[in-house]
XYZ file of C-alpha atoms in Angstrom:
116
model
C -30.212 -20.069 2.981
C -32.766 -17.738 5.200
C -30.796 -17.109 8.266
C -32.784 -14.082 9.164
C -32.898 -14.980 12.614
C -29.970 -17.084 12.860
C -27.121 -15.411 15.088
C -24.683 -17.899 14.216
C -22.543 -16.420 10.931
C -20.480 -18.869 10.606
C -23.503 -21.731 9.335
C -22.790 -21.335 5.604
C -21.118 -18.772 3.578
C -24.501 -17.486 2.564
C -24.658 -15.963 5.839
C -22.313 -13.212 5.053
C -25.016 -11.969 2.699
C -27.522 -10.571 5.013
C -26.552 -8.769 8.093
C -29.494 -6.595 9.195
C -30.260 -7.861 12.531
C -27.639 -10.043 13.210
C -24.531 -8.180 15.881
C -22.647 -11.152 15.970
C -21.014 -11.248 12.806
C -17.637 -10.006 11.417
C -18.887 -6.940 9.005
C -18.388 -7.276 5.377
C -16.321 -4.629 4.178
C -19.680 -2.777 2.422
C -20.660 -1.900 6.146
C -17.811 1.080 6.356
C -19.674 3.053 4.144
C -22.477 4.657 5.806
C -20.870 6.521 8.674
C -23.446 8.844 9.005
C -23.861 8.176 13.122
C -20.890 7.223 13.805
C -18.360 9.017 15.808
C -15.324 6.626 15.208
C -14.381 8.331 12.033
C -10.576 6.156 11.589
C -12.892 3.324 10.305
C -12.240 4.057 7.012
C -10.866 6.373 4.744
C -14.457 7.763 3.593
C -15.366 8.553 7.148
C -13.792 11.994 6.663
C -16.316 13.179 3.766
C -18.872 14.295 6.253
C -18.465 15.858 9.453
C -21.289 17.766 9.776
C -22.745 16.049 13.358
C -19.636 14.577 14.134
C -17.392 16.470 16.885
C -14.368 13.600 17.488
C -13.187 13.794 14.295
C -10.097 15.592 12.827
C -11.506 18.076 11.051
C -11.074 17.488 6.933
C -9.104 20.914 4.709
C -12.215 21.641 3.549
C -13.742 22.147 6.782
C -12.141 25.748 7.204
C -13.702 26.837 3.963
C -16.736 28.547 6.041
C -15.465 30.594 9.214
C -18.578 32.676 8.982
C -19.264 32.223 13.002
C -15.495 31.109 13.974
C -14.142 34.042 16.647
C -10.586 32.603 15.818
C -9.201 34.293 12.816
C -6.345 32.956 13.206
C -7.065 29.366 11.730
C -6.822 29.917 8.056
C -5.464 33.014 5.595
C -9.384 33.291 4.265
C -10.397 34.002 7.726
C -9.023 37.789 7.864
C -11.551 38.091 4.334
C -14.639 38.775 6.325
C -14.429 41.175 9.939
C -18.079 42.152 9.512
C -19.115 40.499 13.118
C -15.254 39.919 14.295
C -13.728 41.619 17.214
C -11.370 39.593 17.918
C -9.709 39.735 14.777
C -6.222 41.667 13.881
C -8.304 44.127 11.588
C -6.819 43.494 7.526
C -5.020 46.681 5.528
C -8.634 47.448 4.352
C -9.907 48.170 7.214
C -8.176 51.775 7.225
C -9.502 52.947 3.920
C -13.071 54.529 5.126
C -12.220 57.542 7.630
C -15.685 59.491 6.341
C -16.848 59.826 10.007
C -13.118 60.339 11.169
C -13.046 64.170 13.066
C -9.099 64.695 12.809
C -9.179 67.150 9.807
C -4.746 68.072 10.647
C -3.661 66.036 7.531
C -5.974 68.424 4.926
C -4.444 71.367 3.379
C -5.335 74.758 5.546
C -7.111 75.938 2.088
C -9.851 73.596 2.085
C -11.162 74.951 5.229
C -10.350 79.284 3.941
C -13.857 79.785 2.307
C -13.195 83.519 1.578
């Protein structure tokens, strides 16, 4: 019943219960629950839930929600909403609404400039 230092996991049915130091055992189903440092995200469906430090995983749909530092604005429809630091993005229609510093006044009626 105490197999803490036993590398042969086939010795008894209870040998699968403690796998903390055993590298030769077939992992139990619960071994897939913690994939924080696992780069192979295809091991279980839950592996897609934490992609914070994983570069090799296919991103989940939620990965497109934060584009604050993303220069490629074609990644999702919401990417056009914040263009404060995006120099390469196609401007949204709202970018034409503020022309306060535009020196071209040829569209204003002439009587606005006549102070007499």
